[in-house]
Amino acid sequence: MSGITQFTKGLFEYDELSRAVDRNHLPMGVLGLSHIHKAHFIHSLCEEKKRRALIITPDENSATKLRDDLLSMGTAAALYPAGDFSFRPTQAHSRDYEQRRLGVLSSMAQQTVDVVVMSVEAALQLTIEPHILRRNTMVIEVGSEIPLDMIADDLVAAGYTRCELVEGRGQFAIRGGLIDIFPPSLEYPVRIELWGEEVDSIAYFETDTQRRTEQIGQVLITPATGILYESPESLIGIIETHKATLKGKGSVKAKALLDEDIEKIRNGIRIESLDRYMPLLGNGGSTIFEHAEGYMLIVCETSAVKTHAQASEKILLEDIKAMFEEGVLSKGMDRFAITFDELTSIYEKKHAIYFDNLPRGSFDTPVKNLVTVSARQLPPWTGQLTDLIEDVRPAISKDYRAVVFAGTEKAAKSLTQELQDEQVTAMYFPVVPKEFPAGCVSVINGSLSFGFEYNASKALVITYGSRQANLGSLRKIKKKNKKRLKKNQLLQRKNSLKS
């Protein structure tokens, strides 16, 4: 276990949670956890138990913030965003959210992610079934053969867009014997070089320079869309069969729109409103939970999760009703998410753990145990050395393990020296050790959204500024008045849902 996980040792409430997980004495409620304590308990529980977890939060902002803190603590965490469905035939649409979702599902299948954080809206939405995802994932290895005349058709059928240069996920390019592909599950695109039809080399490359970087032996090419079908002819057949079932009021409009799509498909035009065919194609009948066998399920702020779920459900139903009137959707093409009642059934099946800050009545399912944690969430340190010394000196004099997330490596080394110059026992750790020394200030790279303190385990964690320092900002500790960079990578979508 890492030194950060060691901070839970001696906490009665965490020990109770740990035993409940071991004995499957769940569901269980844990109160008194502010945001940063939730992150710390999740990190510690997954590392100690060597288990993976799904985390449900009220909205995308809280999910992103939690994912970032988990990453800073050393957890392999990913954000599973809510999808942005495209139903109307004329609706311009980006597939970015869908591809990010597929990327997370692929990472789960490959077991390269330990914690998946999502808003309740994302948790409710239907997605591709696990066996269909596996069936449509290609493995390309050095030495294998690729028929060049077929690969383009296969990639288009998997939802990829052909381009001159690959610049984003879901794109591919073919230039002579070079095939560039950017699968949703990868951080960087790959370049496959052929010698005839044999794969001679595979390497990552950077989109801005188009230059190759790391050589790899194989790559998994996952689908770039969750709406898959065998062939254009098979899709036409499915639409024709559905059209024949439509009767009564609204069927004329619906049939006319279906005929328009059939004509586009016959002319080789990819339709932008494929999402509406998800219920007919049968490959959108799962949620993320079917991809998460053996994962723990943790629900953060249960009351807010319920409120946002009900609001999301209401908005979707209103949209579906409006599109029924327009003929865009029809009976049989109307299920794109599960209900909150269905979600609570999943809570029971997966023996959910509830993490809340304050008690707000009963949980969504009966719990077998309930504990309340006594801990403090600390505001970020502003960079004033005197303020930091005032906080850490009393702690280390009582043999506390004090840790400071100081931002960049340069800032962390500089802070260690400054503390030592002020006769404060301090050590710099380039990576998190297995255990932090007591009676000492341990300085490490990175940053969290907040610090925290546990008196019971004599642990004090202080973080500098905001986590922008952890994302490459080169701010120095002594520059007090420099404005913080705004977070421009948070996924903003329906984060102010009203019931």
Short mmCIF file of C-alpha atoms in Angstrom, two decimals:
data_model
loop_
_atom_site.label_atom_id
_atom_site.label_comp_id
_atom_site.label_asym_id
_atom_site.label_seq_id
_atom_site.Cartn_x
_atom_site.Cartn_y
_atom_site.Cartn_z
CA MET A 1 0.00 0.00 0.00
CA SER A 2 1.10 3.57 -0.63
CA GLY A 3 1.76 6.17 2.03
CA ILE A 4 -1.50 7.93 1.18
CA THR A 5 -3.48 4.77 1.87
CA GLN A 6 -1.63 4.32 5.17
CA PHE A 7 -3.43 7.44 6.48
CA THR A 8 -6.60 5.36 6.89
CA LYS A 9 -4.90 3.07 9.42
CA GLY A 10 -6.25 3.78 12.86
CA LEU A 11 -9.52 5.23 11.58
CA PHE A 12 -12.30 3.22 13.19
CA GLU A 13 -14.85 4.20 10.52
CA TYR A 14 -12.59 3.14 7.67
CA ASP A 15 -11.82 -0.15 9.44
CA GLU A 16 -15.57 -0.77 9.74
CA LEU A 17 -15.98 -0.10 6.02
CA SER A 18 -13.05 -2.38 5.20
CA ARG A 19 -14.51 -5.24 7.23
CA ALA A 20 -17.94 -4.74 5.66
CA VAL A 21 -16.43 -5.04 2.18
CA ASP A 22 -14.48 -8.16 3.17
CA ARG A 23 -17.59 -9.83 4.58
CA ASN A 24 -19.93 -8.39 1.91
CA HIS A 25 -21.94 -6.91 4.79
CA LEU A 26 -23.39 -4.34 2.45
CA PRO A 27 -25.07 -1.95 1.56
CA MET A 28 -23.41 0.44 4.00
CA GLY A 29 -23.56 4.17 4.62
CA VAL A 30 -20.60 6.39 5.50
CA LEU A 31 -21.35 9.94 6.66
CA GLY A 32 -19.06 12.88 7.40
CA LEU A 33 -17.11 12.58 4.13
CA SER A 34 -16.46 15.85 2.34
CA HIS A 35 -15.30 15.75 -1.27
CA ILE A 36 -11.60 15.14 -0.59
CA HIS A 37 -12.31 12.47 2.02
CA LYS A 38 -14.49 10.63 -0.49
CA ALA A 39 -11.57 10.63 -2.91
CA HIS A 40 -9.18 9.41 -0.21
CA PHE A 41 -11.48 6.61 0.99
CA ILE A 42 -12.08 5.44 -2.60
CA HIS A 43 -8.35 5.48 -3.38
CA SER A 44 -7.51 3.60 -0.18
CA LEU A 45 -10.30 1.04 -0.47
CA CYS A 46 -9.42 0.15 -4.08
CA GLU A 47 -5.71 -0.08 -3.35
CA GLU A 48 -6.09 -2.07 -0.13
CA LYS A 49 -8.66 -4.53 -1.50
CA LYS A 50 -7.11 -4.66 -4.99
CA ARG A 51 -10.56 -4.10 -6.43
CA ARG A 52 -12.03 -1.80 -9.02
CA ALA A 53 -14.94 0.57 -8.43
CA LEU A 54 -17.71 2.47 -10.18
CA ILE A 55 -18.48 5.85 -8.62
CA ILE A 56 -21.77 7.71 -9.17
CA THR A 57 -21.92 11.46 -8.48
CA PRO A 58 -24.74 13.97 -8.97
CA ASP A 59 -23.28 15.74 -12.02
CA GLU A 60 -20.39 15.91 -14.46
CA ASN A 61 -18.54 18.66 -12.58
CA SER A 62 -18.37 16.71 -9.34
CA ALA A 63 -17.39 13.57 -11.28
CA THR A 64 -14.55 15.37 -13.06
CA LYS A 65 -13.29 16.90 -9.82
CA LEU A 66 -13.32 13.52 -8.09
CA ARG A 67 -11.56 11.83 -11.02
CA ASP A 68 -8.81 14.48 -10.94
CA ASP A 69 -8.19 14.03 -7.22
CA LEU A 70 -8.03 10.26 -7.61
CA LEU A 71 -5.46 10.66 -10.38
CA SER A 72 -3.40 12.93 -8.14
CA MET A 73 -3.45 10.28 -5.41
CA GLY A 74 -2.16 7.69 -7.86
CA THR A 75 -5.37 5.86 -8.79
CA ALA A 76 -5.89 4.85 -12.42
CA ALA A 77 -9.20 6.72 -12.72
CA ALA A 78 -11.32 7.62 -15.75
CA LEU A 79 -14.36 9.83 -16.33
CA TYR A 80 -17.31 8.17 -18.07
CA PRO A 81 -19.18 11.14 -19.55
CA ALA A 82 -22.88 11.39 -20.30
CA GLY A 83 -23.71 10.81 -23.95
CA ASP A 84 -25.19 13.45 -26.21
CA PHE A 85 -27.82 11.63 -28.24
CA SER A 86 -28.55 12.71 -31.81
CA PHE A 87 -32.09 11.86 -32.90
CA ARG A 88 -33.13 14.45 -35.49
CA PRO A 89 -31.99 13.82 -39.10
CA THR A 90 -30.78 17.41 -39.56
CA GLN A 91 -29.01 17.66 -36.20
CA ALA A 92 -25.28 18.45 -36.54
CA HIS A 93 -23.53 16.30 -34.01
CA SER A 94 -20.12 15.64 -32.52
CA ARG A 95 -19.32 12.05 -31.55
CA ASP A 96 -16.76 13.14 -28.95
CA TYR A 97 -18.78 12.13 -25.88
CA GLU A 98 -19.75 8.80 -27.42
CA GLN A 99 -16.13 8.04 -28.29
CA ARG A 100 -14.97 8.96 -24.80
CA ARG A 101 -17.57 6.59 -23.36
CA LEU A 102 -16.42 3.81 -25.67
CA GLY A 103 -12.83 4.52 -24.70
CA VAL A 104 -13.65 4.02 -21.02
CA LEU A 105 -15.60 0.82 -21.72
CA SER A 106 -12.65 -0.51 -23.74
CA SER A 107 -10.24 0.37 -20.92
CA MET A 108 -12.50 -1.51 -18.51
CA ALA A 109 -12.47 -4.55 -20.80
CA GLN A 110 -8.66 -4.38 -20.98
CA GLN A 111 -8.44 -3.83 -17.18
CA THR A 112 -6.29 -0.72 -17.59
CA VAL A 113 -8.49 1.44 -15.37
CA ASP A 114 -9.27 0.88 -11.67
CA VAL A 115 -11.92 3.50 -10.91
CA VAL A 116 -14.60 4.87 -13.24
CA VAL A 117 -16.35 8.05 -12.11
CA MET A 118 -19.57 9.25 -13.71
CA SER A 119 -22.59 11.46 -13.24
CA VAL A 120 -25.88 9.73 -12.56
CA GLU A 121 -27.07 10.82 -16.01
CA ALA A 122 -24.19 8.87 -17.58
CA ALA A 123 -24.98 5.87 -15.36
CA LEU A 124 -28.60 5.78 -16.55
CA GLN A 125 -27.85 5.90 -20.28
CA LEU A 126 -27.80 2.73 -22.35
CA THR A 127 -24.70 1.77 -24.28
CA ILE A 128 -23.15 -1.01 -26.34
CA GLU A 129 -23.32 -4.51 -24.91
CA PRO A 130 -20.03 -6.04 -23.69
CA HIS A 131 -20.03 -8.98 -26.12
CA ILE A 132 -20.68 -6.69 -29.09
CA LEU A 133 -17.82 -4.44 -28.04
CA ARG A 134 -15.49 -7.43 -27.76
CA ARG A 135 -16.66 -8.86 -31.10
CA ASN A 136 -15.98 -5.58 -32.91
CA THR A 137 -12.54 -4.92 -31.42
CA MET A 138 -9.67 -5.70 -33.80
CA VAL A 139 -6.24 -6.80 -32.62
CA ILE A 140 -3.42 -5.81 -34.97
CA GLU A 141 0.07 -7.18 -34.28
CA VAL A 142 3.46 -6.74 -35.88
CA GLY A 143 3.83 -9.61 -38.36
CA SER A 144 0.09 -10.05 -38.94
CA GLU A 145 -1.50 -9.39 -42.33
CA ILE A 146 -4.03 -6.67 -43.19
CA PRO A 147 -5.84 -6.67 -46.56
CA LEU A 148 -5.46 -2.97 -47.42
CA ASP A 149 -8.50 -3.01 -49.70
CA MET A 150 -10.72 -4.13 -46.77
CA ILE A 151 -9.37 -2.13 -43.82
CA ALA A 152 -10.97 1.16 -44.90
CA ASP A 153 -14.43 -0.44 -45.18
CA ASP A 154 -13.98 -2.17 -41.81
CA LEU A 155 -13.01 1.09 -40.10
CA VAL A 156 -15.92 3.02 -41.65
CA ALA A 157 -18.30 0.27 -40.51
CA ALA A 158 -16.83 0.63 -37.01
CA GLY A 159 -17.73 4.33 -36.98
CA TYR A 160 -14.39 5.85 -38.03
CA THR A 161 -14.17 8.86 -40.34
CA ARG A 162 -11.59 8.90 -43.13
CA CYS A 163 -9.45 12.06 -43.22
CA GLU A 164 -6.31 13.37 -44.91
CA LEU A 165 -4.59 13.73 -41.52
CA VAL A 166 -5.63 12.17 -38.22
CA GLU A 167 -6.20 14.91 -35.65
CA GLY A 168 -8.78 13.45 -33.26
CA ARG A 169 -10.36 10.28 -31.93
CA GLY A 170 -12.48 8.26 -34.33
CA GLN A 171 -10.45 9.25 -37.40
CA PHE A 172 -8.23 7.27 -39.78
CA ALA A 173 -6.06 7.99 -42.82
CA ILE A 174 -4.43 5.75 -45.41
CA ARG A 175 -1.41 6.92 -47.41
CA GLY A 176 0.25 4.20 -49.43
CA GLY A 177 1.39 1.57 -46.94
CA LEU A 178 0.76 3.76 -43.88
CA ILE A 179 -2.45 3.50 -41.86
CA ASP A 180 -3.06 6.10 -39.15
CA ILE A 181 -5.86 5.34 -36.65
CA PHE A 182 -7.00 7.08 -33.47
CA PRO A 183 -9.03 4.57 -31.39
CA PRO A 184 -11.25 6.08 -28.65
CA SER A 185 -9.49 3.98 -25.99
CA LEU A 186 -6.01 5.41 -26.64
CA GLU A 187 -4.39 8.64 -25.54
CA TYR A 188 -2.42 8.89 -28.79
CA PRO A 189 -3.13 7.69 -32.33
CA VAL A 190 -1.18 4.82 -33.88
CA ARG A 191 0.64 4.52 -37.20
CA ILE A 192 0.71 1.08 -38.81
CA GLU A 193 3.33 0.58 -41.51
CA LEU A 194 2.79 -2.25 -44.00
CA TRP A 195 5.22 -4.21 -46.13
CA GLY A 196 2.84 -5.49 -48.73
CA GLU A 197 -0.02 -6.73 -46.54
CA GLU A 198 2.19 -7.60 -43.57
CA VAL A 199 2.39 -5.25 -40.57
CA ASP A 200 6.03 -4.15 -40.42
CA SER A 201 5.75 -1.75 -37.44
CA ILE A 202 3.25 -0.08 -35.12
CA ALA A 203 3.99 3.18 -33.28
CA TYR A 204 2.23 5.97 -31.47
CA PHE A 205 2.48 9.41 -33.06
CA GLU A 206 1.65 12.98 -32.08
CA THR A 207 -1.17 14.75 -33.89
CA ASP A 208 0.49 18.19 -33.91
CA THR A 209 3.81 17.08 -35.43
CA GLN A 210 2.60 13.81 -37.05
CA ARG A 211 5.90 12.29 -35.87
CA ARG A 212 6.15 8.78 -34.50
CA THR A 213 7.10 8.30 -30.86
CA GLU A 214 6.97 4.95 -29.05
CA GLN A 215 7.08 1.64 -30.93
CA ILE A 216 4.57 -1.03 -29.78
CA GLY A 217 4.03 -4.66 -30.67
CA GLN A 218 0.26 -4.65 -31.00
CA VAL A 219 -2.77 -2.38 -30.80
CA LEU A 220 -6.46 -2.89 -30.09
CA ILE A 221 -8.72 -1.04 -32.50
CA THR A 222 -12.02 -0.52 -30.70
CA PRO A 223 -15.21 0.77 -32.38
CA ALA A 224 -15.62 4.53 -32.73
CA THR A 225 -19.42 4.30 -32.42
CA GLY A 226 -21.77 2.35 -30.22
CA ILE A 227 -24.32 1.99 -33.04
CA LEU A 228 -23.07 -0.95 -35.09
CA TYR A 229 -24.72 -2.98 -37.87
CA GLU A 230 -23.54 -5.74 -40.18
CA SER A 231 -24.03 -3.90 -43.48
CA PRO A 232 -26.02 -1.04 -45.06
CA GLU A 233 -28.42 -3.63 -46.45
CA SER A 234 -29.02 -5.14 -43.02
CA LEU A 235 -29.76 -1.70 -41.57
CA ILE A 236 -32.22 -0.99 -44.37
CA GLY A 237 -33.93 -4.30 -43.63
CA ILE A 238 -34.24 -3.45 -39.92
CA ILE A 239 -35.72 -0.03 -40.71
CA GLU A 240 -38.16 -1.51 -43.27
CA THR A 241 -39.32 -4.10 -40.76
CA HIS A 242 -39.92 -1.42 -38.13
CA LYS A 243 -41.70 0.83 -40.63
CA ALA A 244 -44.18 -1.96 -41.37
CA THR A 245 -45.23 -2.03 -37.70
CA LEU A 246 -46.16 1.67 -37.56
CA LYS A 247 -49.87 2.43 -37.53
CA GLY A 248 -52.21 5.15 -36.42
CA LYS A 249 -51.58 8.77 -35.55
CA GLY A 250 -48.13 10.03 -36.38
CA SER A 251 -47.18 7.06 -38.55
CA VAL A 252 -47.20 9.10 -41.77
CA LYS A 253 -44.51 11.51 -40.50
CA ALA A 254 -42.48 8.70 -38.99
CA LYS A 255 -42.56 6.59 -42.18
CA ALA A 256 -41.55 9.60 -44.30
CA LEU A 257 -38.47 10.22 -42.13
CA LEU A 258 -37.56 6.54 -42.16
CA ASP A 259 -37.79 6.54 -45.96
CA GLU A 260 -35.44 9.52 -46.09
CA ASP A 261 -32.87 7.59 -44.06
CA ILE A 262 -33.27 4.51 -46.23
CA GLU A 263 -32.60 6.61 -49.33
CA LYS A 264 -29.47 8.11 -47.77
CA ILE A 265 -28.14 4.67 -46.83
CA ARG A 266 -28.75 3.37 -50.37
CA ASN A 267 -26.81 6.32 -51.74
CA GLY A 268 -23.86 5.63 -49.42
CA ILE A 269 -24.52 8.62 -47.16
CA ARG A 270 -23.91 8.08 -43.45
CA ILE A 271 -26.91 9.30 -41.46
CA GLU A 272 -26.24 11.53 -38.46
CA SER A 273 -29.26 10.36 -36.46
CA LEU A 274 -28.16 6.75 -35.92
CA ASP A 275 -28.75 7.08 -32.17
CA ARG A 276 -32.50 6.78 -32.67
CA TYR A 277 -32.03 3.29 -34.10
CA MET A 278 -30.26 2.05 -30.97
CA PRO A 279 -33.34 0.16 -29.65
CA LEU A 280 -33.89 -1.54 -33.04
CA LEU A 281 -30.30 -2.65 -33.57
CA GLY A 282 -30.15 -4.44 -30.25
CA ASN A 283 -26.62 -3.24 -29.45
CA GLY A 284 -27.64 -0.55 -26.99
CA GLY A 285 -29.35 -2.71 -24.43
CA SER A 286 -26.75 -2.46 -21.67
CA THR A 287 -25.58 0.09 -19.15
CA ILE A 288 -22.04 0.51 -17.88
CA PHE A 289 -22.90 -1.86 -15.03
CA GLU A 290 -22.89 -4.87 -17.37
CA HIS A 291 -19.27 -3.95 -18.21
CA ALA A 292 -18.29 -3.81 -14.52
CA GLU A 293 -18.46 -7.37 -13.24
CA GLY A 294 -16.82 -7.55 -9.82
CA TYR A 295 -16.58 -3.77 -9.39
CA MET A 296 -17.57 -2.13 -6.12
CA LEU A 297 -20.34 0.45 -6.48
CA ILE A 298 -20.06 3.70 -4.51
CA VAL A 299 -22.73 6.41 -4.64
CA CYS A 300 -21.65 9.91 -3.56
CA GLU A 301 -24.24 12.32 -2.16
CA THR A 302 -27.25 10.07 -2.59
CA SER A 303 -29.94 12.73 -2.21
CA ALA A 304 -28.41 14.93 -4.93
CA VAL A 305 -27.88 11.88 -7.14
CA LYS A 306 -31.58 11.05 -6.86
CA THR A 307 -32.61 14.64 -7.64
CA HIS A 308 -30.41 14.83 -10.72
CA ALA A 309 -31.50 11.39 -11.89
CA GLN A 310 -35.16 12.30 -11.72
CA ALA A 311 -34.51 15.60 -13.50
CA SER A 312 -32.52 13.84 -16.24
CA GLU A 313 -35.28 11.27 -16.62
CA LYS A 314 -37.90 14.01 -16.93
CA ILE A 315 -35.94 15.92 -19.59
CA LEU A 316 -35.39 12.78 -21.67
CA LEU A 317 -39.09 11.83 -21.50
CA GLU A 318 -40.08 15.35 -22.59
CA ASP A 319 -37.65 15.17 -25.52
CA ILE A 320 -38.96 11.76 -26.56
CA LYS A 321 -42.56 12.99 -26.38
CA ALA A 322 -41.73 15.98 -28.61
CA MET A 323 -39.96 13.76 -31.13
CA PHE A 324 -42.90 11.34 -31.21
CA GLU A 325 -45.03 14.27 -32.35
CA GLU A 326 -42.48 15.14 -35.05
CA GLY A 327 -42.25 11.53 -36.23
CA VAL A 328 -38.54 11.39 -35.36
CA LEU A 329 -39.17 8.63 -32.80
CA SER A 330 -41.90 6.03 -32.62
CA LYS A 331 -42.99 3.03 -30.59
CA GLY A 332 -40.06 0.63 -30.40
CA MET A 333 -37.58 3.48 -30.84
CA ASP A 334 -38.01 5.06 -27.44
CA ARG A 335 -35.70 3.47 -24.86
CA PHE A 336 -32.31 5.08 -24.39
CA ALA A 337 -31.87 5.02 -20.60
CA ILE A 338 -32.95 3.07 -17.56
CA THR A 339 -35.15 4.65 -14.89
CA PHE A 340 -34.06 5.65 -11.42
CA ASP A 341 -36.13 2.78 -10.01
CA GLU A 342 -34.08 0.40 -12.16
CA LEU A 343 -30.92 2.06 -10.90
CA THR A 344 -31.90 1.46 -7.28
CA SER A 345 -32.39 -2.22 -8.15
CA ILE A 346 -28.77 -2.18 -9.37
CA TYR A 347 -27.77 -0.59 -6.06
CA GLU A 348 -29.26 -3.61 -4.27
CA LYS A 349 -27.77 -6.16 -6.65
CA LYS A 350 -24.29 -4.66 -6.45
CA HIS A 351 -24.46 -3.98 -2.68
CA ALA A 352 -23.82 -0.24 -2.98
CA ILE A 353 -21.75 1.80 -0.56
CA TYR A 354 -23.11 5.30 0.15
CA PHE A 355 -20.70 8.18 0.79
CA ASP A 356 -22.42 11.33 2.08
CA ASN A 357 -21.25 14.43 3.88
CA LEU A 358 -24.37 15.21 5.90
CA PRO A 359 -27.29 12.95 6.88
CA ARG A 360 -30.30 13.62 4.63
CA GLY A 361 -32.85 11.00 5.64
CA SER A 362 -32.71 7.38 4.56
CA PHE A 363 -30.62 5.97 1.73
CA ASP A 364 -32.13 4.62 -1.50
CA THR A 365 -31.81 1.04 -0.24
CA PRO A 366 -31.69 -0.28 3.34
CA VAL A 367 -28.16 -0.33 4.82
CA LYS A 368 -26.69 -2.92 7.16
CA ASN A 369 -24.24 -0.54 8.81
CA LEU A 370 -23.77 3.19 9.22
CA VAL A 371 -20.72 5.12 10.46
CA THR A 372 -19.84 8.79 10.72
CA VAL A 373 -16.28 9.94 10.04
CA SER A 374 -14.68 12.77 12.00
CA ALA A 375 -12.30 14.60 9.68
CA ARG A 376 -11.47 18.07 8.39
CA GLN A 377 -11.28 19.30 4.81
CA LEU A 378 -8.62 22.01 4.48
CA PRO A 379 -8.57 24.88 1.97
CA PRO A 380 -5.61 24.99 -0.46
CA TRP A 381 -2.41 26.61 0.77
CA THR A 382 -1.84 30.01 -0.86
CA GLY A 383 1.95 29.77 -1.07
CA GLN A 384 2.88 31.83 2.00
CA LEU A 385 5.76 30.00 3.69
CA THR A 386 5.01 31.47 7.11
CA ASP A 387 1.41 30.19 6.94
CA LEU A 388 2.59 26.72 6.03
CA ILE A 389 5.13 26.61 8.86
CA GLU A 390 2.44 27.69 11.34
CA ASP A 391 0.31 24.74 10.22
CA VAL A 392 2.94 22.00 10.07
CA ARG A 393 5.14 22.76 13.09
CA PRO A 394 2.53 21.91 15.74
CA ALA A 395 1.56 18.79 13.78
CA ILE A 396 5.04 17.31 13.39
CA SER A 397 5.84 18.12 17.02
CA LYS A 398 3.04 15.64 17.86
CA ASP A 399 4.49 13.02 15.46
CA TYR A 400 1.94 13.67 12.75
CA ARG A 401 2.75 12.55 9.22
CA ALA A 402 2.50 15.84 7.33
CA VAL A 403 2.40 15.81 3.52
CA VAL A 404 2.46 18.81 1.21
CA PHE A 405 1.40 18.54 -2.44
CA ALA A 406 3.56 21.37 -3.76
CA GLY A 407 2.69 21.46 -7.48
CA THR A 408 5.55 21.03 -9.92
CA GLU A 409 8.75 19.10 -9.24
CA LYS A 410 10.72 22.34 -9.25
CA ALA A 411 8.36 23.93 -6.73
CA ALA A 412 8.42 20.84 -4.50
CA LYS A 413 12.22 20.76 -4.35
CA SER A 414 12.37 24.49 -3.71
CA LEU A 415 9.82 24.27 -0.89
CA THR A 416 11.73 21.41 0.77
CA GLN A 417 14.88 23.54 0.84
CA GLU A 418 13.01 26.58 2.20
CA LEU A 419 11.48 24.52 5.01
CA GLN A 420 14.88 23.09 5.90
CA ASP A 421 16.32 26.61 5.91
CA GLU A 422 13.67 27.50 8.49
CA GLN A 423 14.76 24.55 10.69
CA VAL A 424 11.67 22.51 9.79
CA THR A 425 12.34 18.80 9.26
CA ALA A 426 11.39 18.20 5.63
CA MET A 427 12.03 15.60 2.93
CA TYR A 428 11.28 15.60 -0.80
CA PHE A 429 9.82 12.45 -2.36
CA PRO A 430 9.73 12.26 -6.18
CA VAL A 431 7.14 9.46 -5.90
CA VAL A 432 4.74 8.57 -3.11
CA PRO A 433 6.57 6.23 -0.67
CA LYS A 434 5.04 3.17 0.97
CA GLU A 435 4.91 5.12 4.21
CA PHE A 436 5.50 8.76 5.08
CA PRO A 437 7.76 9.40 8.11
CA ALA A 438 6.19 10.71 11.30
CA GLY A 439 7.39 14.01 12.76
CA CYS A 440 8.44 15.25 9.33
CA VAL A 441 7.05 17.30 6.44
CA SER A 442 7.04 15.17 3.31
CA VAL A 443 6.91 17.25 0.12
CA ILE A 444 5.67 15.64 -3.10
CA ASN A 445 4.71 16.70 -6.62
CA GLY A 446 1.13 17.36 -7.72
CA SER A 447 -1.90 18.94 -6.14
CA LEU A 448 -5.38 18.18 -4.88
CA SER A 449 -8.56 20.24 -4.79
CA PHE A 450 -8.40 20.38 -0.96
CA GLY A 451 -6.21 19.21 1.90
CA PHE A 452 -7.42 17.00 4.73
CA GLU A 453 -6.66 15.99 8.31
CA TYR A 454 -7.38 12.91 10.42
CA ASN A 455 -6.62 13.36 14.10
CA ALA A 456 -7.18 9.66 14.84
CA SER A 457 -4.39 8.55 12.50
CA LYS A 458 -2.24 11.67 12.99
CA ALA A 459 -2.30 12.56 9.29
CA LEU A 460 -2.16 16.06 7.80
CA VAL A 461 -2.29 16.68 4.04
CA ILE A 462 -1.82 20.18 2.64
CA THR A 463 -2.10 21.07 -1.03
CA TYR A 464 -0.81 24.11 -2.86
CA GLY A 465 -3.20 26.27 -4.88
CA SER A 466 -5.30 24.36 -7.39
CA ARG A 467 -4.55 21.21 -9.30
CA GLN A 468 -3.57 23.32 -12.33
CA ALA A 469 -0.06 22.93 -10.90
CA ASN A 470 -0.48 19.21 -11.47
CA LEU A 471 -1.54 19.80 -15.08
CA GLY A 472 1.62 21.61 -16.12
CA SER A 473 1.39 25.11 -14.68
CA LEU A 474 4.84 26.50 -13.82
CA ARG A 475 3.72 28.87 -11.12
CA LYS A 476 6.25 29.40 -8.31
CA ILE A 477 5.26 29.24 -4.67
CA LYS A 478 6.27 32.82 -3.84
CA LYS A 479 4.19 34.45 -6.63
CA LYS A 480 1.17 35.14 -4.45
CA ASN A 481 -0.69 37.47 -6.78
CA LYS A 482 -0.51 35.48 -9.99
CA LYS A 483 -4.01 34.56 -11.15
CA ARG A 484 -4.92 30.91 -11.28
CA LEU A 485 -5.41 29.46 -14.70
CA LYS A 486 -9.03 28.63 -15.41
CA LYS A 487 -9.90 24.97 -15.72
CA ASN A 488 -10.77 24.57 -19.40
CA GLN A 489 -10.94 20.80 -19.63
CA LEU A 490 -13.92 20.09 -17.42
CA LEU A 491 -16.79 18.43 -19.30
CA GLN A 492 -19.78 20.80 -19.08
CA ARG A 493 -23.08 19.14 -19.72
CA LYS A 494 -26.40 19.52 -17.93
CA ASN A 495 -24.70 20.29 -14.64
CA SER A 496 -27.51 22.53 -13.44
CA LEU A 497 -30.43 20.12 -13.80
CA LYS A 498 -33.54 21.23 -11.91
CA SER A 499 -36.12 18.88 -10.62
#
